[in-house]
Amino acid sequence: MHPGLTRRLRQVLPTARVELAALPDVPELQLYLLNADFSNAALTPEEISAVLDYPAYWIFCWASGQVLARHLLDHPHWVRGRCVLDFGCGSGVAAIAAAKAGAARVIACDLDPDARLATATNARLNGVTVELADDFETVDATVDLILAADVLYDRSNLVWLDRFLHKAPQVLLADSRIKDLHAPGYRWLDRRISTTWPDLDEFDDFRHVNLYLGSQVRRSELPSQA
Ligand SMILES: C[S@@+](CC[C@H](N)C(=O)[O-])C[C@H]1O[C@@H](n2cnc3c(N)ncnc32)[C@H](O)[C@@H]1O
């Protein structure tokens, strides 16, 4: 069990633990995640409400995160020697895979301070260094590649796709939520099957992860920033 992360999680889920997990599709990495035998059956209405108010996304490695990490470890040329920013890093899975695959610099960005703490802890656990950022807009670095895994769970996040292409020439996007994605500058690359870990027993549909490549087009062709 990880005491510091467990303390953070217990503010919303008093009976949960954060413990070491091996990822089924990325056995090279270990992460601190929600205990696999956690049962939500006995949650009180207050606990359910606390979870809805503060969704602790970082206690899971999402199916899209596993797929993106696998892709980077299998095809390190995407990141080797480059400056990579992982938007919505959660547990840090994609950022850590990028660092393992040889990125020169990795910035892991999440607005949730607990996600940043989890990412820092998981990076140390896997023997890599990542920098942390809380606000994408204020990251002051020349970014070569943006990674984004499972950040489109809320359709209002679609606006980020344009913002990514204003910041970096390339984006690797992994998503299992939106099945009809048509965004300027983005093209479909591949489709893989994976599972959110620990297994949330989600609909089969959410196990099908699409991988997209976003490429900067001429600025005049991009929609103006919202
Ligand atoms: C579903 S989780 C995915 C985590 C990780 N990428 C994975 O695949 O396991 C989405 C993450 O995006 C973060 N997020 C959402 N909006 C954000 C924003 N505007 N800036 C930074 N992070 C954001 C959330 O806090 C959450 O940690």
PDB file of N, CA, C and O in Angstrom, residues 6 24 31 34 37 53 56 59 69 80 122 136 145 155 157 168 181 185 189 212:
ATOM      1  N   THR A   6      -2.790   6.810  -0.450  1.00  0.00           N
ATOM      2  CA  THR A   6      -3.980   6.243   0.190  1.00  0.00           C
ATOM      3  C   THR A   6      -4.661   7.303   1.056  1.00  0.00           C
ATOM      4  O   THR A   6      -5.889   7.437   1.056  1.00  0.00           O
ATOM      5  N   PRO A  24      -1.793  -5.222 -17.346  1.00  0.00           N
ATOM      6  CA  PRO A  24      -1.838  -6.402 -18.210  1.00  0.00           C
ATOM      7  C   PRO A  24      -1.228  -6.172 -19.599  1.00  0.00           C
ATOM      8  O   PRO A  24      -0.554  -7.054 -20.125  1.00  0.00           O
ATOM      9  N   LEU A  31       2.305   0.590 -11.512  1.00  0.00           N
ATOM     10  CA  LEU A  31       1.702   1.852 -11.069  1.00  0.00           C
ATOM     11  C   LEU A  31       1.018   1.654  -9.735  1.00  0.00           C
ATOM     12  O   LEU A  31       0.512   0.558  -9.445  1.00  0.00           O
ATOM     13  N   LEU A  34      -5.868   2.037  -7.503  1.00  0.00           N
ATOM     14  CA  LEU A  34      -6.893   1.574  -6.557  1.00  0.00           C
ATOM     15  C   LEU A  34      -6.742   0.066  -6.318  1.00  0.00           C
ATOM     16  O   LEU A  34      -6.483  -0.693  -7.266  1.00  0.00           O
ATOM     17  N   ASP A  37      -9.345  -5.302  -5.358  1.00  0.00           N
ATOM     18  CA  ASP A  37     -10.509  -5.955  -4.749  1.00  0.00           C
ATOM     19  C   ASP A  37     -11.464  -4.932  -4.122  1.00  0.00           C
ATOM     20  O   ASP A  37     -12.343  -5.309  -3.341  1.00  0.00           O
ATOM     21  N   ASP A  53     -18.282  14.395  -6.964  1.00  0.00           N
ATOM     22  CA  ASP A  53     -17.744  15.758  -6.873  1.00  0.00           C
ATOM     23  C   ASP A  53     -16.263  15.791  -7.203  1.00  0.00           C
ATOM     24  O   ASP A  53     -15.743  16.773  -7.716  1.00  0.00           O
ATOM     25  N   ALA A  56     -11.611  10.755  -8.811  1.00  0.00           N
ATOM     26  CA  ALA A  56     -10.166  10.507  -8.672  1.00  0.00           C
ATOM     27  C   ALA A  56      -9.716   9.639  -9.852  1.00  0.00           C
ATOM     28  O   ALA A  56      -9.454   8.442  -9.701  1.00  0.00           O
ATOM     29  N   ILE A  59      -6.635   7.039  -9.942  1.00  0.00           N
ATOM     30  CA  ILE A  59      -6.557   5.719  -9.290  1.00  0.00           C
ATOM     31  C   ILE A  59      -6.772   4.585 -10.291  1.00  0.00           C
ATOM     32  O   ILE A  59      -6.714   3.414  -9.930  1.00  0.00           O
ATOM     33  N   ALA A  69       0.545   3.927 -23.972  1.00  0.00           N
ATOM     34  CA  ALA A  69       1.841   3.518 -23.399  1.00  0.00           C
ATOM     35  C   ALA A  69       2.424   2.345 -24.191  1.00  0.00           C
ATOM     36  O   ALA A  69       3.620   2.331 -24.518  1.00  0.00           O
ATOM     37  N   ARG A  80      11.576   9.418 -29.117  1.00  0.00           N
ATOM     38  CA  ARG A  80      13.025   9.404 -28.841  1.00  0.00           C
ATOM     39  C   ARG A  80      13.650  10.785 -29.103  1.00  0.00           C
ATOM     40  O   ARG A  80      13.489  11.347 -30.190  1.00  0.00           O
ATOM     41  N   ASN A 122       4.646   7.557  -9.308  1.00  0.00           N
ATOM     42  CA  ASN A 122       4.757   6.457 -10.266  1.00  0.00           C
ATOM     43  C   ASN A 122       6.000   6.601 -11.143  1.00  0.00           C
ATOM     44  O   ASN A 122       6.612   5.601 -11.539  1.00  0.00           O
ATOM     45  N   PHE A 136      -1.925  23.660 -18.759  1.00  0.00           N
ATOM     46  CA  PHE A 136      -1.407  23.470 -20.117  1.00  0.00           C
ATOM     47  C   PHE A 136      -1.017  24.803 -20.754  1.00  0.00           C
ATOM     48  O   PHE A 136       0.034  24.923 -21.390  1.00  0.00           O
ATOM     49  N   LEU A 145       5.689  16.885 -29.209  1.00  0.00           N
ATOM     50  CA  LEU A 145       4.593  15.915 -29.323  1.00  0.00           C
ATOM     51  C   LEU A 145       3.724  16.000 -28.073  1.00  0.00           C
ATOM     52  O   LEU A 145       4.248  15.986 -26.953  1.00  0.00           O
ATOM     53  N   ARG A 155     -17.460  15.672 -23.635  1.00  0.00           N
ATOM     54  CA  ARG A 155     -17.358  16.250 -24.985  1.00  0.00           C
ATOM     55  C   ARG A 155     -16.887  17.706 -24.976  1.00  0.00           C
ATOM     56  O   ARG A 155     -16.367  18.204 -25.976  1.00  0.00           O
ATOM     57  N   ASN A 157     -14.407  18.722 -23.664  1.00  0.00           N
ATOM     58  CA  ASN A 157     -12.940  18.695 -23.801  1.00  0.00           C
ATOM     59  C   ASN A 157     -12.483  18.662 -25.263  1.00  0.00           C
ATOM     60  O   ASN A 157     -11.285  18.771 -25.534  1.00  0.00           O
ATOM     61  N   ALA A 168       1.868  22.275 -30.448  1.00  0.00           N
ATOM     62  CA  ALA A 168       2.862  21.274 -30.865  1.00  0.00           C
ATOM     63  C   ALA A 168       2.552  20.798 -32.285  1.00  0.00           C
ATOM     64  O   ALA A 168       1.399  20.766 -32.693  1.00  0.00           O
ATOM     65  N   LEU A 181     -15.196  10.519 -34.133  1.00  0.00           N
ATOM     66  CA  LEU A 181     -14.339  11.707 -34.045  1.00  0.00           C
ATOM     67  C   LEU A 181     -13.928  12.202 -35.431  1.00  0.00           C
ATOM     68  O   LEU A 181     -13.315  11.470 -36.210  1.00  0.00           O
ATOM     69  N   GLY A 185      -7.283  18.310 -38.718  1.00  0.00           N
ATOM     70  CA  GLY A 185      -5.879  18.039 -38.409  1.00  0.00           C
ATOM     71  C   GLY A 185      -5.641  16.654 -37.828  1.00  0.00           C
ATOM     72  O   GLY A 185      -4.500  16.239 -37.676  1.00  0.00           O
ATOM     73  N   LEU A 189      -5.396   6.336 -36.809  1.00  0.00           N
ATOM     74  CA  LEU A 189      -4.187   5.529 -37.049  1.00  0.00           C
ATOM     75  C   LEU A 189      -4.439   4.038 -36.860  1.00  0.00           C
ATOM     76  O   LEU A 189      -3.991   3.209 -37.636  1.00  0.00           O
ATOM     77  N   TYR A 212      -5.318   8.227 -32.773  1.00  0.00           N
ATOM     78  CA  TYR A 212      -5.343   9.253 -33.832  1.00  0.00           C
ATOM     79  C   TYR A 212      -4.035  10.022 -33.820  1.00  0.00           C
ATOM     80  O   TYR A 212      -3.439  10.236 -32.754  1.00  0.00           O
TER      81      TYR A 212
END
